């Protein structure tokens, strides 16, 4: 790693601040062209980038190719979002002398970019949540300049990807300074503190994310900080679901919690199952994938500590584990134990799952109510049992995405996606970092009152008031 | 004032937390009925409430009747918003096996209420931003329970209004505990710290709002805090506009900065005018309204201190002032002075305006760029002069609402309104506290993946996928 030195951070933020208004004024169609140019160049560079990523992250070639395809798709999807324009939520209220209380002036509302944004890249998605990942794509689409703090887990890949991005920006005539790579924790914090920076975005640990959230919030001028931190993505299996399909659920659970060696924010980390279940019986005998190396030494060390805390807990028994500590691990405890010690429900980042056995289904609702904020919650139940709607109702208060008899890993990039949730899932519960709504993080509304049409942003220049009235 | 004691706050938050899920599940149409019942009962109670308000706030009967009408209208408008339902921004993506990267599951996204909210009432709108004001109306509409911290400036009115609200809630069968009044600063802070509370909303001073923002952000589980703090609402007058209409601008400025004795968040506090202007010449001779009492002793004391700081500043001359310190006051300084001491651009809450004379129009853009975040910014210019679009562009980065040859006081309650802006205008630049979009503060998205229709929230139960596809 080559930490960016202080003077360089100051110079880079100044350049990002200079570029921001130019980029903000660049027509949406042109910003879309730039995003598509980045995606095209990333595709072309795949054979150069994948080997670097393999070397630095230990992820498989297939996984990395799929992730790069996703990264390319995200950029294109945000280009489509720009062409569509509905994300601006344009509202036009023509002047109305008969409006209640007082005559209404002509009011037209659109959204404008926030300004320079610092994006902290993630370790576990070296492409899709890193240099040219979803945060960068959505911030650039929004019209913000981006200062990208590279993740130290894949520095060479970060530099190589940044070179591709900058090449695309230059070749399409995007303003100088609209994208910068910085390295090192201190540089990231310094950039986040700079008064010219208007927002932060982050994907990573609770400790790291909370520290940065506190930096953003304690500035003389606080700024929004969109951190995606931690989640155990609880899975609820009712007795009925276990009886009718426990073996299949067990097999699919193994596939989900070991996917990518368990290094996903959406890994199902805690599974509530009835005592004496087909599910646990099956988990005891099915083949498990082989141990796989984790992303880097720091994550490996952290995983080993956390896994031991859980496995050595007096209320936990080890159902499955290999001689290699990185082998997929299945732990079992009881609902009573979890109620007595809620730290059992804290995240273990890596290939471990904690099965929590309950005796009475009546205990599931109070447990669900007491959960910390989650990215996802899954329910395996019979659609006719009364518990199902009650559980869904409670879980919709605790998670950003609910799944019915499906697994949370594999997050579709689409308009209806919601990848967020109450703290600690995120620091901003109304935000998503996956899907087209991710662009909303980097824009804010501005109303224009009484303006002549030619002085309005183009999307507000509708002459026919009746047609233009977008909302009742 | 009767401060709410600790045990009562804990009991009240518990009741609000119990009521929240019941209220969240109450169909939108029923919540709309409840809101309309509150508004109807407020109208009926006008003759009881207005005298209390007059006594406690010194505002005129005409002003208070208009403000109560606005409060009633706001409640009805949020009822309409509920009936309309488009605020949920429903997105339905049917399953698509050919979706790029990976097959897409059926994903449907709606929004759910955050949970119990603490609302801190404002001093300067005893109806419209107080017990039954816009924050309460939008939070109740969203499906959140509300703990309303009364403003100490109008305790009797707060209690009387709360009784009307609770009466309406009871008579329409709303769940017990969906609305509570608490009193006292300590009680407000305690409620905001309670882990069962999910958001805060506030209208008031920078110091008070920042302290509460810090409380909300430093909780073990931080929550969103929507504070509307301070703004000087700069007005830019070009030489051309002054030549063609300086006298009229001067007359209207007097009307705007003295409206409600200058006690509006949107009072134009700073006006940039060319040196040797018709505007200042006219301001020097026009009649000014008589001195009027301010809302309460605390605001009066604060105003006198701040007004003296400005009037006694070595770079400021007093153009107009009466023997009564509460008489409307017009101060004049120079752009150079403002550049040398930016504290001149801090808010003075009350009937004072600071006119800033400039020599070169070229200096306006850098000044606009350097402004702190504002609720509004107004431009008086000729639509054909090149400065106009450049200024509008810069100001759209610094304010939530831009006005063309109009005054910022009088904030229309409508879909396209934006009453917010970068810090310190607000603590959440993407939010508005006026207009139907105010409801967005109290909801967050939830995606439902793979659910049978009958287990989905009603707004997501569309059977025909093609019709249901709301976004491209």
PDB file of C-alpha atoms in Angstrom, chain A residues 21 25 66-67 69-71 73 77 84 86-87 89 91-93 99-101 103-109 111-115 195 198 210 213-214 216-224 369-373 377 379 382-385 388-389 392-393 395-408 410 412-418 420-424 427-432 436-437 440 443-452 454-455 471-472, chain B residues 21 25 66-67 69-71 73 77 80 84 86-87 89 91-93 99-101 103-109 111-115 195 198 210 213-214 216-224 369-373 377 379 382-384 388-389 392-393 395-408 410 412-418 420-424 427-432 436-437 440 443-452 454-455 471-472:
ATOM      1  CA  UNK A  21     -20.177  21.533 -10.499  1.00  0.00           C
ATOM      2  CA  UNK A  25     -24.128  20.315 -15.098  1.00  0.00           C
ATOM      3  CA  UNK A  66     -19.226 -13.200 -12.472  1.00  0.00           C
ATOM      4  CA  UNK A  67     -18.543 -10.300 -10.142  1.00  0.00           C
ATOM      5  CA  UNK A  69     -19.936  -8.996 -15.127  1.00  0.00           C
ATOM      6  CA  UNK A  70     -22.130  -7.691 -12.342  1.00  0.00           C
ATOM      7  CA  UNK A  71     -19.978  -4.577 -12.009  1.00  0.00           C
ATOM      8  CA  UNK A  73     -24.042  -4.493 -15.538  1.00  0.00           C
ATOM      9  CA  UNK A  77     -28.024  -0.032 -15.347  1.00  0.00           C
ATOM     10  CA  UNK A  84     -34.968   7.212 -17.835  1.00  0.00           C
ATOM     11  CA  UNK A  86     -37.617   9.127 -13.151  1.00  0.00           C
ATOM     12  CA  UNK A  87     -35.165   8.959 -10.229  1.00  0.00           C
ATOM     13  CA  UNK A  89     -38.935  12.464  -8.874  1.00  0.00           C
ATOM     14  CA  UNK A  91     -42.845  17.440  -9.264  1.00  0.00           C
ATOM     15  CA  UNK A  92     -44.467  20.409 -10.959  1.00  0.00           C
ATOM     16  CA  UNK A  93     -47.156  22.418  -9.199  1.00  0.00           C
ATOM     17  CA  UNK A  99     -54.835  26.972  -3.434  1.00  0.00           C
ATOM     18  CA  UNK A 100     -55.984  26.619   0.190  1.00  0.00           C
ATOM     19  CA  UNK A 101     -54.609  28.990   2.857  1.00  0.00           C
ATOM     20  CA  UNK A 103     -52.233  31.403  -3.427  1.00  0.00           C
ATOM     21  CA  UNK A 104     -49.665  28.931  -4.627  1.00  0.00           C
ATOM     22  CA  UNK A 105     -46.732  30.125  -6.747  1.00  0.00           C
ATOM     23  CA  UNK A 106     -45.367  28.038  -9.609  1.00  0.00           C
ATOM     24  CA  UNK A 107     -43.190  25.443  -7.833  1.00  0.00           C
ATOM     25  CA  UNK A 108     -41.059  22.848  -9.589  1.00  0.00           C
ATOM     26  CA  UNK A 109     -38.943  20.331  -7.776  1.00  0.00           C
ATOM     27  CA  UNK A 111     -32.972  16.735  -7.482  1.00  0.00           C
ATOM     28  CA  UNK A 112     -29.358  17.870  -7.656  1.00  0.00           C
ATOM     29  CA  UNK A 113     -26.122  16.049  -6.809  1.00  0.00           C
ATOM     30  CA  UNK A 114     -24.708  16.521  -3.309  1.00  0.00           C
ATOM     31  CA  UNK A 115     -21.157  17.319  -4.445  1.00  0.00           C
ATOM     32  CA  UNK A 195     -15.405  20.613   4.402  1.00  0.00           C
ATOM     33  CA  UNK A 198     -20.560  16.347   1.014  1.00  0.00           C
ATOM     34  CA  UNK A 210     -19.175   3.359  13.055  1.00  0.00           C
ATOM     35  CA  UNK A 213     -20.002   7.577  10.723  1.00  0.00           C
ATOM     36  CA  UNK A 214     -18.843   9.391  13.857  1.00  0.00           C
ATOM     37  CA  UNK A 216     -18.945  12.436   9.335  1.00  0.00           C
ATOM     38  CA  UNK A 217     -21.423  13.370  12.051  1.00  0.00           C
ATOM     39  CA  UNK A 218     -18.988  15.306  14.248  1.00  0.00           C
ATOM     40  CA  UNK A 219     -17.743  17.637  11.523  1.00  0.00           C
ATOM     41  CA  UNK A 220     -18.522  21.335  11.987  1.00  0.00           C
ATOM     42  CA  UNK A 221     -20.868  20.762   9.047  1.00  0.00           C
ATOM     43  CA  UNK A 222     -22.067  17.168   9.420  1.00  0.00           C
ATOM     44  CA  UNK A 223     -22.683  15.224   6.226  1.00  0.00           C
ATOM     45  CA  UNK A 224     -24.695  12.112   5.386  1.00  0.00           C
ATOM     46  CA  UNK A 369     -38.804  -8.212  17.816  1.00  0.00           C
ATOM     47  CA  UNK A 370     -35.601  -8.048  19.837  1.00  0.00           C
ATOM     48  CA  UNK A 371     -33.280  -8.424  16.839  1.00  0.00           C
ATOM     49  CA  UNK A 372     -30.825  -5.699  15.903  1.00  0.00           C
ATOM     50  CA  UNK A 373     -31.296  -4.185  12.446  1.00  0.00           C
ATOM     51  CA  UNK A 377     -34.515 -11.928   7.164  1.00  0.00           C
ATOM     52  CA  UNK A 379     -38.862 -17.190   6.518  1.00  0.00           C
ATOM     53  CA  UNK A 382     -46.231 -22.912   5.345  1.00  0.00           C
ATOM     54  CA  UNK A 383     -48.121 -20.034   3.822  1.00  0.00           C
ATOM     55  CA  UNK A 384     -51.294 -21.006   5.666  1.00  0.00           C
ATOM     56  CA  UNK A 385     -49.931 -21.164   9.202  1.00  0.00           C
ATOM     57  CA  UNK A 388     -46.234 -16.632   8.959  1.00  0.00           C
ATOM     58  CA  UNK A 389     -47.963 -13.257   8.575  1.00  0.00           C
ATOM     59  CA  UNK A 392     -43.310 -11.269   8.396  1.00  0.00           C
ATOM     60  CA  UNK A 393     -44.862  -8.259  10.025  1.00  0.00           C
ATOM     61  CA  UNK A 395     -39.389  -8.842  10.545  1.00  0.00           C
ATOM     62  CA  UNK A 396     -40.368  -6.046   8.166  1.00  0.00           C
ATOM     63  CA  UNK A 397     -39.628  -3.739  11.100  1.00  0.00           C
ATOM     64  CA  UNK A 398     -36.151  -5.200  11.579  1.00  0.00           C
ATOM     65  CA  UNK A 399     -34.766  -5.828   8.075  1.00  0.00           C
ATOM     66  CA  UNK A 400     -34.457  -4.231   4.657  1.00  0.00           C
ATOM     67  CA  UNK A 401     -35.272  -7.329   2.625  1.00  0.00           C
ATOM     68  CA  UNK A 402     -37.532 -10.236   3.507  1.00  0.00           C
ATOM     69  CA  UNK A 403     -37.336 -13.574   1.752  1.00  0.00           C
ATOM     70  CA  UNK A 404     -39.917 -16.301   1.531  1.00  0.00           C
ATOM     71  CA  UNK A 405     -38.391 -19.765   1.351  1.00  0.00           C
ATOM     72  CA  UNK A 406     -35.321 -18.325  -0.382  1.00  0.00           C
ATOM     73  CA  UNK A 407     -31.743 -17.565   0.650  1.00  0.00           C
ATOM     74  CA  UNK A 408     -30.342 -14.079   1.074  1.00  0.00           C
ATOM     75  CA  UNK A 410     -27.103 -13.368  -4.332  1.00  0.00           C
ATOM     76  CA  UNK A 412     -30.242  -8.993  -7.603  1.00  0.00           C
ATOM     77  CA  UNK A 413     -29.344  -5.600  -9.072  1.00  0.00           C
ATOM     78  CA  UNK A 414     -32.720  -4.189 -10.010  1.00  0.00           C
ATOM     79  CA  UNK A 415     -35.169  -1.334  -9.321  1.00  0.00           C
ATOM     80  CA  UNK A 416     -37.037  -3.116  -6.523  1.00  0.00           C
ATOM     81  CA  UNK A 417     -33.936  -4.226  -4.631  1.00  0.00           C
ATOM     82  CA  UNK A 418     -33.365  -2.968  -1.090  1.00  0.00           C
ATOM     83  CA  UNK A 420     -30.085  -1.786   3.698  1.00  0.00           C
ATOM     84  CA  UNK A 421     -31.829  -1.824   7.033  1.00  0.00           C
ATOM     85  CA  UNK A 422     -31.868  -0.356  10.540  1.00  0.00           C
ATOM     86  CA  UNK A 423     -28.556   0.022  12.401  1.00  0.00           C
ATOM     87  CA  UNK A 424     -26.210  -1.825  12.476  1.00  0.00           C
ATOM     88  CA  UNK A 427     -26.112   3.853   9.312  1.00  0.00           C
ATOM     89  CA  UNK A 428     -28.912   5.240   7.125  1.00  0.00           C
ATOM     90  CA  UNK A 429     -31.985   2.982   7.250  1.00  0.00           C
ATOM     91  CA  UNK A 430     -33.790   4.634   4.332  1.00  0.00           C
ATOM     92  CA  UNK A 431     -30.905   3.990   1.942  1.00  0.00           C
ATOM     93  CA  UNK A 432     -29.920   1.086  -0.274  1.00  0.00           C
ATOM     94  CA  UNK A 436     -31.158   1.639  -8.938  1.00  0.00           C
ATOM     95  CA  UNK A 437     -32.471   3.395  -5.811  1.00  0.00           C
ATOM     96  CA  UNK A 440     -30.959   8.466  -4.159  1.00  0.00           C
ATOM     97  CA  UNK A 443     -28.951  13.637  -4.579  1.00  0.00           C
ATOM     98  CA  UNK A 444     -31.162  16.086  -2.737  1.00  0.00           C
ATOM     99  CA  UNK A 445     -34.297  17.972  -3.752  1.00  0.00           C
ATOM    100  CA  UNK A 446     -34.333  21.595  -4.860  1.00  0.00           C
ATOM    101  CA  UNK A 447     -37.551  23.521  -5.534  1.00  0.00           C
ATOM    102  CA  UNK A 448     -37.603  26.346  -8.076  1.00  0.00           C
ATOM    103  CA  UNK A 449     -40.231  28.990  -7.437  1.00  0.00           C
ATOM    104  CA  UNK A 450     -41.529  31.378 -10.080  1.00  0.00           C
ATOM    105  CA  UNK A 451     -38.777  30.829 -12.650  1.00  0.00           C
ATOM    106  CA  UNK A 452     -38.973  31.591 -16.364  1.00  0.00           C
ATOM    107  CA  UNK A 454     -35.405  28.964 -19.875  1.00  0.00           C
ATOM    108  CA  UNK A 455     -33.691  29.388 -16.500  1.00  0.00           C
ATOM    109  CA  UNK A 471     -48.617  14.365  -8.475  1.00  0.00           C
ATOM    110  CA  UNK A 472     -52.177  14.804  -7.246  1.00  0.00           C
TER     111      UNK A 472
ATOM    112  CA  UNK B  21     -46.794  -1.801  15.082  1.00  0.00           C
ATOM    113  CA  UNK B  25     -50.609  -2.103  10.220  1.00  0.00           C
ATOM    114  CA  UNK B  66     -54.303  31.658   9.069  1.00  0.00           C
ATOM    115  CA  UNK B  67     -51.730  29.388  10.704  1.00  0.00           C
ATOM    116  CA  UNK B  69     -56.074  26.955   8.706  1.00  0.00           C
ATOM    117  CA  UNK B  70     -52.718  25.882   7.346  1.00  0.00           C
ATOM    118  CA  UNK B  71     -52.359  23.264  10.071  1.00  0.00           C
ATOM    119  CA  UNK B  73     -54.918  21.863   5.542  1.00  0.00           C
ATOM    120  CA  UNK B  77     -53.198  16.976   2.564  1.00  0.00           C
ATOM    121  CA  UNK B  80     -54.878  12.760   0.599  1.00  0.00           C
ATOM    122  CA  UNK B  84     -53.031   8.412  -3.200  1.00  0.00           C
ATOM    123  CA  UNK B  86     -47.669   7.034  -4.574  1.00  0.00           C
ATOM    124  CA  UNK B  87     -45.374   8.133  -1.711  1.00  0.00           C
ATOM    125  CA  UNK B  89     -42.739   4.402  -4.452  1.00  0.00           C
ATOM    126  CA  UNK B  91     -41.534  -1.100  -7.364  1.00  0.00           C
ATOM    127  CA  UNK B  92     -42.385  -4.553  -8.652  1.00  0.00           C
ATOM    128  CA  UNK B  93     -39.816  -6.591 -10.554  1.00  0.00           C
ATOM    129  CA  UNK B  99     -31.928 -11.114 -16.072  1.00  0.00           C
ATOM    130  CA  UNK B 100     -28.246 -10.262 -16.622  1.00  0.00           C
ATOM    131  CA  UNK B 101     -25.575 -11.835 -14.386  1.00  0.00           C
ATOM    132  CA  UNK B 103     -31.778 -15.018 -12.719  1.00  0.00           C
ATOM    133  CA  UNK B 104     -33.868 -12.439 -10.915  1.00  0.00           C
ATOM    134  CA  UNK B 105     -36.337 -13.524  -8.236  1.00  0.00           C
ATOM    135  CA  UNK B 106     -39.711 -11.826  -7.830  1.00  0.00           C
ATOM    136  CA  UNK B 107     -38.853  -8.638  -5.925  1.00  0.00           C
ATOM    137  CA  UNK B 108     -41.399  -6.108  -4.673  1.00  0.00           C
ATOM    138  CA  UNK B 109     -40.483  -3.000  -2.780  1.00  0.00           C
ATOM    139  CA  UNK B 111     -41.984   1.464   2.355  1.00  0.00           C
ATOM    140  CA  UNK B 112     -42.718   0.882   6.021  1.00  0.00           C
ATOM    141  CA  UNK B 113     -42.851   3.308   8.953  1.00  0.00           C
ATOM    142  CA  UNK B 114     -39.684   3.736  11.029  1.00  0.00           C
ATOM    143  CA  UNK B 115     -41.396   3.300  14.406  1.00  0.00           C
ATOM    144  CA  UNK B 195     -33.553   2.664  22.144  1.00  0.00           C
ATOM    145  CA  UNK B 198     -36.391   5.377  15.763  1.00  0.00           C
ATOM    146  CA  UNK B 210     -27.091  20.457  16.806  1.00  0.00           C
ATOM    147  CA  UNK B 213     -28.510  15.793  16.394  1.00  0.00           C
ATOM    148  CA  UNK B 214     -25.436  14.812  18.398  1.00  0.00           C
ATOM    149  CA  UNK B 216     -29.322  10.984  18.082  1.00  0.00           C
ATOM    150  CA  UNK B 217     -26.013  10.219  16.343  1.00  0.00           C
ATOM    151  CA  UNK B 218     -24.119   9.122  19.442  1.00  0.00           C
ATOM    152  CA  UNK B 219     -26.650   6.537  20.615  1.00  0.00           C
ATOM    153  CA  UNK B 220     -25.461   2.913  20.626  1.00  0.00           C
ATOM    154  CA  UNK B 221     -27.913   2.548  17.737  1.00  0.00           C
ATOM    155  CA  UNK B 222     -27.849   5.932  15.981  1.00  0.00           C
ATOM    156  CA  UNK B 223     -31.116   7.111  14.448  1.00  0.00           C
ATOM    157  CA  UNK B 224     -31.978   9.658  11.761  1.00  0.00           C
ATOM    158  CA  UNK B 369     -20.189  29.569  -3.495  1.00  0.00           C
ATOM    159  CA  UNK B 370     -18.897  30.281  -0.005  1.00  0.00           C
ATOM    160  CA  UNK B 371     -22.332  30.420   1.639  1.00  0.00           C
ATOM    161  CA  UNK B 372     -23.322  27.974   4.335  1.00  0.00           C
ATOM    162  CA  UNK B 373     -26.331  25.776   3.554  1.00  0.00           C
ATOM    163  CA  UNK B 377     -31.964  31.789  -1.952  1.00  0.00           C
ATOM    164  CA  UNK B 379     -32.513  36.082  -7.257  1.00  0.00           C
ATOM    165  CA  UNK B 382     -32.998  40.275 -15.671  1.00  0.00           C
ATOM    166  CA  UNK B 383     -33.607  36.884 -17.228  1.00  0.00           C
ATOM    167  CA  UNK B 384     -31.336  37.712 -20.136  1.00  0.00           C
ATOM    168  CA  UNK B 388     -28.513  34.889 -13.828  1.00  0.00           C
ATOM    169  CA  UNK B 389     -28.004  31.262 -14.924  1.00  0.00           C
ATOM    170  CA  UNK B 392     -28.849  30.017 -10.090  1.00  0.00           C
ATOM    171  CA  UNK B 393     -26.472  27.184 -10.742  1.00  0.00           C
ATOM    172  CA  UNK B 395     -27.197  28.684  -5.466  1.00  0.00           C
ATOM    173  CA  UNK B 396     -28.853  25.364  -6.309  1.00  0.00           C
ATOM    174  CA  UNK B 397     -25.810  23.807  -4.648  1.00  0.00           C
ATOM    175  CA  UNK B 398     -26.313  25.860  -1.473  1.00  0.00           C
ATOM    176  CA  UNK B 399     -30.093  26.007  -0.885  1.00  0.00           C
ATOM    177  CA  UNK B 400     -33.210  23.848  -0.888  1.00  0.00           C
ATOM    178  CA  UNK B 401     -35.480  26.343  -2.619  1.00  0.00           C
ATOM    179  CA  UNK B 402     -34.607  28.984  -5.202  1.00  0.00           C
ATOM    180  CA  UNK B 403     -36.857  31.915  -5.947  1.00  0.00           C
ATOM    181  CA  UNK B 404     -36.975  34.114  -9.000  1.00  0.00           C
ATOM    182  CA  UNK B 405     -37.998  37.681  -8.205  1.00  0.00           C
ATOM    183  CA  UNK B 406     -40.080  36.437  -5.278  1.00  0.00           C
ATOM    184  CA  UNK B 407     -39.707  36.430  -1.485  1.00  0.00           C
ATOM    185  CA  UNK B 408     -39.038  33.345   0.601  1.00  0.00           C
ATOM    186  CA  UNK B 410     -44.848  32.128   2.887  1.00  0.00           C
ATOM    187  CA  UNK B 412     -46.662  26.798   0.112  1.00  0.00           C
ATOM    188  CA  UNK B 413     -47.733  23.365   1.360  1.00  0.00           C
ATOM    189  CA  UNK B 414     -47.713  21.295  -1.802  1.00  0.00           C
ATOM    190  CA  UNK B 415     -46.102  18.295  -3.483  1.00  0.00           C
ATOM    191  CA  UNK B 416     -43.291  20.258  -5.137  1.00  0.00           C
ATOM    192  CA  UNK B 417     -42.284  22.183  -2.022  1.00  0.00           C
ATOM    193  CA  UNK B 418     -38.782  21.722  -0.612  1.00  0.00           C
ATOM    194  CA  UNK B 420     -34.664  21.977   3.636  1.00  0.00           C
ATOM    195  CA  UNK B 421     -31.076  22.393   2.543  1.00  0.00           C
ATOM    196  CA  UNK B 422     -27.449  21.610   3.397  1.00  0.00           C
ATOM    197  CA  UNK B 423     -26.277  22.104   6.985  1.00  0.00           C
ATOM    198  CA  UNK B 424     -26.988  24.275   8.922  1.00  0.00           C
ATOM    199  CA  UNK B 427     -29.168  18.195   9.526  1.00  0.00           C
ATOM    200  CA  UNK B 428     -30.495  15.992   6.688  1.00  0.00           C
ATOM    201  CA  UNK B 429     -30.090  17.737   3.323  1.00  0.00           C
ATOM    202  CA  UNK B 430     -32.275  15.292   1.381  1.00  0.00           C
ATOM    203  CA  UNK B 431     -35.282  15.917   3.619  1.00  0.00           C
ATOM    204  CA  UNK B 432     -38.072  18.471   3.631  1.00  0.00           C
ATOM    205  CA  UNK B 436     -46.097  16.090   0.997  1.00  0.00           C
ATOM    206  CA  UNK B 437     -42.518  14.784   0.619  1.00  0.00           C
ATOM    207  CA  UNK B 440     -40.457  10.428   3.321  1.00  0.00           C
ATOM    208  CA  UNK B 443     -40.474   5.641   6.166  1.00  0.00           C
ATOM    209  CA  UNK B 444     -37.858   3.265   4.829  1.00  0.00           C
ATOM    210  CA  UNK B 445     -37.905   0.752   1.974  1.00  0.00           C
ATOM    211  CA  UNK B 446     -38.410  -2.974   2.432  1.00  0.00           C
ATOM    212  CA  UNK B 447     -38.094  -5.467  -0.424  1.00  0.00           C
ATOM    213  CA  UNK B 448     -40.098  -8.702  -0.404  1.00  0.00           C
ATOM    214  CA  UNK B 449     -38.520 -11.550  -2.312  1.00  0.00           C
ATOM    215  CA  UNK B 450     -40.453 -14.566  -3.581  1.00  0.00           C
ATOM    216  CA  UNK B 451     -43.582 -14.094  -1.495  1.00  0.00           C
ATOM    217  CA  UNK B 452     -47.012 -15.565  -2.200  1.00  0.00           C
ATOM    218  CA  UNK B 454     -51.550 -13.123   0.128  1.00  0.00           C
ATOM    219  CA  UNK B 455     -48.584 -12.635   2.463  1.00  0.00           C
ATOM    220  CA  UNK B 471     -40.111   1.128 -13.382  1.00  0.00           C
ATOM    221  CA  UNK B 472     -38.164   0.397 -16.545  1.00  0.00           C
TER     222      UNK B 472
END
